[in-house]
Short mmCIF file of C-alpha atoms in Angstrom, two decimals:
data_model
loop_
_atom_site.label_atom_id
_atom_site.label_comp_id
_atom_site.label_asym_id
_atom_site.label_seq_id
_atom_site.Cartn_x
_atom_site.Cartn_y
_atom_site.Cartn_z
CA ASP A 284 109.84 146.36 85.51
CA THR A 285 112.69 144.05 84.73
CA GLY A 286 113.11 145.09 81.04
CA VAL A 287 112.79 142.78 78.07
CA SER A 288 113.37 139.08 78.96
CA GLN A 289 114.25 136.30 76.55
CA ASP A 290 114.32 132.57 77.25
CA PRO A 291 116.33 130.54 76.78
CA ARG A 292 119.66 132.39 76.67
CA HIS A 293 121.31 129.61 74.75
CA LYS A 294 119.86 126.72 72.73
CA ILE A 295 121.80 123.97 71.01
CA THR A 296 119.81 121.80 68.66
CA LYS A 297 120.31 119.15 66.07
CA ARG A 298 119.60 119.99 62.47
CA GLY A 299 116.01 119.20 61.59
CA GLN A 300 114.58 119.79 65.11
CA ASN A 301 112.09 122.46 66.01
CA VAL A 302 112.88 125.19 68.42
CA THR A 303 110.82 127.85 70.19
CA PHE A 304 111.99 131.03 71.86
CA ARG A 305 110.08 133.28 74.09
CA CYS A 306 110.19 137.04 74.63
CA ASP A 307 108.51 139.02 77.38
CA PRO A 308 108.49 142.68 76.56
CA ILE A 309 108.22 145.74 78.93
CA SER A 310 104.58 145.42 80.07
CA GLU A 311 103.36 148.79 78.77
CA HIS A 312 105.05 148.52 75.39
CA ASN A 313 102.61 147.73 72.58
CA ARG A 314 105.21 147.03 69.90
CA LEU A 315 107.45 143.98 69.85
CA TYR A 316 110.19 143.27 67.39
CA TRP A 317 112.32 140.30 66.46
CA TYR A 318 115.82 140.68 64.89
CA ARG A 319 118.48 138.14 63.98
CA GLN A 320 122.22 138.83 64.43
CA THR A 321 124.75 136.60 62.70
CA LEU A 322 128.41 136.62 63.54
CA GLY A 323 130.12 139.75 62.23
CA GLN A 324 126.95 141.42 61.26
CA GLY A 325 124.52 143.91 62.73
CA PRO A 326 121.04 142.84 63.65
CA GLU A 327 118.55 142.34 60.79
CA PHE A 328 114.91 142.90 61.14
CA LEU A 329 112.64 139.81 61.03
CA THR A 330 109.16 140.79 62.11
CA TYR A 331 107.17 143.07 64.39
CA PHE A 332 103.85 143.12 66.28
CA GLN A 333 101.66 145.93 67.36
CA ASN A 334 99.61 144.51 70.18
CA GLU A 335 98.69 141.01 68.97
CA ALA A 336 98.84 141.82 65.26
CA GLN A 337 101.84 140.79 63.22
CA LEU A 338 102.20 143.76 60.89
CA GLU A 339 105.26 142.92 58.88
CA LYS A 340 107.53 139.96 58.13
CA SER A 341 110.90 140.29 56.47
CA ARG A 342 111.86 138.25 53.51
CA LEU A 343 114.44 136.67 55.80
CA LEU A 344 111.63 134.97 57.61
CA SER A 345 111.15 131.84 55.57
CA ASP A 346 108.06 129.48 55.79
CA ARG A 347 109.94 127.54 58.56
CA PHE A 348 109.66 130.58 60.83
CA SER A 349 106.57 131.59 62.68
CA ALA A 350 105.97 134.21 65.31
CA GLU A 351 103.02 134.83 67.57
CA ARG A 352 102.04 137.32 70.16
CA PRO A 353 98.82 136.09 71.79
CA LYS A 354 96.87 138.74 73.70
CA GLY A 355 99.51 141.29 72.93
CA SER A 356 101.77 140.24 75.73
CA PHE A 357 104.71 137.78 75.40
CA SER A 358 105.83 136.54 71.97
CA THR A 359 107.16 133.31 70.71
CA LEU A 360 109.42 132.64 67.64
CA GLU A 361 109.39 129.08 66.34
CA ILE A 362 111.78 127.67 63.82
CA GLN A 363 110.80 124.41 62.28
CA ARG A 364 113.23 121.96 60.76
CA THR A 365 116.27 123.95 61.77
CA GLU A 366 119.20 124.27 59.44
CA GLN A 367 122.83 125.16 60.15
CA GLY A 368 122.22 128.60 58.56
CA ASP A 369 119.73 129.38 61.29
CA SER A 370 122.57 129.56 63.85
CA ALA A 371 122.49 133.17 65.15
CA MET A 372 121.54 135.37 68.04
CA TYR A 373 117.83 136.07 68.00
CA LEU A 374 117.05 139.42 69.60
CA CYS A 375 113.75 140.71 70.89
CA ALA A 376 112.95 144.34 71.54
CA SER A 377 109.99 146.37 72.53
CA SER A 378 108.80 149.97 72.34
CA LEU A 379 105.76 152.17 72.52
CA ALA A 380 104.20 152.78 69.11
CA SER A 381 104.42 156.53 69.63
CA ALA A 382 108.08 156.37 70.64
CA GLY A 383 109.91 154.41 68.04
CA GLY A 384 112.15 157.33 67.24
CA TYR A 385 113.39 157.23 70.83
CA GLY A 386 114.82 153.74 70.43
CA TYR A 387 113.87 150.31 71.51
CA THR A 388 114.66 148.32 74.62
CA PHE A 389 116.43 145.15 73.72
CA GLY A 390 116.55 141.82 75.44
CA SER A 391 119.78 139.88 75.93
CA GLY A 392 119.02 137.56 73.08
CA THR A 393 118.71 133.83 72.51
CA ARG A 394 121.83 132.26 70.95
CA LEU A 395 120.89 129.43 68.69
CA THR A 396 123.51 126.79 67.61
CA VAL A 397 122.34 124.18 65.08
CA VAL A 398 124.64 121.20 64.91
CA ALA B 46 118.33 150.52 49.36
CA GLN B 47 119.33 152.20 52.59
CA THR B 48 122.75 151.16 53.97
CA VAL B 49 124.74 151.92 57.01
CA THR B 50 128.51 151.58 56.83
CA GLN B 51 130.93 151.26 59.74
CA SER B 52 134.38 151.07 58.19
CA GLN B 53 136.32 150.30 61.42
CA PRO B 54 135.81 146.62 62.42
CA GLU B 55 137.99 147.02 65.52
CA MET B 56 139.47 149.85 67.51
CA SER B 57 141.32 150.25 70.78
CA VAL B 58 141.89 153.13 73.01
CA GLN B 59 143.81 153.79 76.24
CA GLU B 60 141.70 154.38 79.39
CA ALA B 61 140.98 158.14 79.83
CA GLU B 62 141.72 158.87 76.16
CA THR B 63 139.20 159.96 73.49
CA VAL B 64 138.16 157.77 70.58
CA THR B 65 135.89 158.43 67.54
CA LEU B 66 133.87 155.69 65.74
CA SER B 67 132.81 156.32 62.20
CA CYS B 68 129.47 155.75 60.49
CA THR B 69 128.16 156.70 57.12
CA TYR B 70 124.73 156.00 55.74
CA ASP B 71 122.90 156.32 52.48
CA THR B 72 119.39 157.67 52.01
CA SER B 73 117.44 159.96 49.82
CA GLU B 74 114.96 160.82 52.63
CA ASN B 75 115.01 163.96 54.73
CA ASN B 76 113.33 162.83 57.97
CA TYR B 77 114.98 160.09 59.94
CA TYR B 78 116.83 159.20 63.10
CA LEU B 79 120.24 158.04 63.77
CA PHE B 80 121.36 155.95 66.78
CA TRP B 81 124.39 154.43 68.38
CA TYR B 82 123.94 151.28 70.36
CA LYS B 83 126.36 149.58 72.59
CA GLN B 84 126.43 145.72 73.00
CA PRO B 85 128.71 144.53 75.74
CA PRO B 86 129.95 140.99 75.55
CA SER B 87 127.02 138.62 76.23
CA ARG B 88 124.79 141.39 77.31
CA GLN B 89 121.90 143.30 75.81
CA MET B 90 122.11 146.21 73.36
CA ILE B 91 121.87 149.57 75.04
CA LEU B 92 120.96 152.88 73.43
CA VAL B 93 123.90 155.28 73.81
CA ILE B 94 122.70 158.30 71.89
CA ARG B 95 120.26 159.40 69.26
CA GLN B 96 120.02 162.22 66.74
CA GLU B 97 116.99 163.59 64.85
CA ALA B 98 118.01 164.46 61.30
CA TYR B 99 116.12 167.81 61.36
CA LYS B 100 118.17 169.02 64.27
CA GLN B 101 121.46 170.65 63.40
CA GLN B 102 122.72 170.57 66.94
CA ASN B 103 124.88 167.53 67.76
CA ALA B 104 123.50 165.32 70.47
CA THR B 105 125.51 164.72 73.61
CA GLU B 106 125.04 162.36 76.54
CA ASN B 107 127.59 162.76 79.26
CA ARG B 108 130.93 161.41 77.78
CA PHE B 109 129.33 160.46 74.49
CA SER B 110 128.78 163.01 71.64
CA VAL B 111 128.08 162.79 67.95
CA ASN B 112 129.32 164.66 64.97
CA PHE B 113 126.33 164.73 62.60
CA GLN B 114 127.08 165.87 59.05
CA LYS B 115 123.75 165.56 57.15
CA ALA B 116 125.07 166.64 53.80
CA ALA B 117 127.94 164.17 54.00
CA LYS B 118 125.62 161.53 55.46
CA SER B 119 128.11 160.95 58.26
CA PHE B 120 127.33 160.23 62.00
CA SER B 121 130.41 159.61 64.12
CA LEU B 122 130.49 158.88 67.81
CA LYS B 123 133.04 160.38 70.12
CA ILE B 124 133.73 158.83 73.50
CA SER B 125 135.65 161.05 75.85
CA ASP B 126 137.47 159.90 78.92
CA SER B 127 137.20 156.23 77.90
CA GLN B 128 136.48 153.78 80.69
CA LEU B 129 137.03 150.03 80.84
CA GLY B 130 133.31 149.60 80.91
CA ASP B 131 133.07 151.10 77.44
CA THR B 132 134.56 147.90 76.00
CA ALA B 133 131.84 146.60 73.65
CA MET B 134 130.56 146.30 70.18
CA TYR B 135 129.10 149.58 68.89
CA PHE B 136 126.47 149.60 66.20
CA CYS B 137 125.31 152.65 64.23
CA ALA B 138 121.67 152.49 63.15
CA PHE B 139 119.23 154.35 60.94
CA MET B 140 115.44 154.57 61.18
CA TYR B 141 113.10 156.46 58.95
CA SER B 142 110.83 158.89 60.77
CA GLY B 143 107.38 157.28 61.29
CA THR B 144 108.60 153.80 60.79
CA TYR B 145 109.81 151.12 63.08
CA LYS B 146 112.72 149.25 61.54
CA TYR B 147 116.30 149.77 62.12
CA ILE B 148 118.99 149.35 59.53
CA PHE B 149 122.23 148.51 61.42
CA GLY B 150 125.86 148.78 60.45
CA THR B 151 128.14 145.84 60.89
CA GLY B 152 129.55 147.23 64.10
CA THR B 153 132.87 148.33 65.56
CA ARG B 154 134.48 146.36 68.27
CA LEU B 155 135.94 148.74 70.80
CA LYS B 156 138.48 147.70 73.41
CA VAL B 157 139.52 150.03 76.15
CA LEU B 158 143.01 149.27 77.49
CA ALA B 159 144.07 149.77 81.01
#
């Protein structure tokens, strides 16, 4: 098991373009989380899945954001019509539903720069 | 709303010395977990240590230990025998028992000096 993988590591895009990020969790983990980390801040919760079901979305996740986890495996996070305020590190993490209190395993993140 | 406060944006420590990072939090709940995560430059966040609120005994993991003061809502991290590899951003985080969401502090950037 290689841990949580995120692709790409870096993405530079022009304002108004759409971008999609991918996260591959640890295979036996049924929970998958997305967080956003802006400069000088701690990560903030965006959304989470249990298996293929998206169970909660933060108010931070505007209508331009959508996340999917087909078949309860990998997940994608899409941002439509990107804005400069979307520039951030997007972190994915996974865990077992029964073991959230033991912490998540995080990926290395995707750093998005909107120019 | 629950908050986690890390009042030290940056700290430095000499190699082999001991350093303590501060964290305070605000909650009215009784059952929760507290965590310290380490985020090295351009690398993934790694769990350093966790504490269950109902346990009075402070958690330890090798060179890392915590001072958990529940009444004061304080959760500091002590790093003993600091090593160059400890250079990283350190985040304190809070999670309610039975939930799934972290509330993170703003982090403390620690630099270990040779």
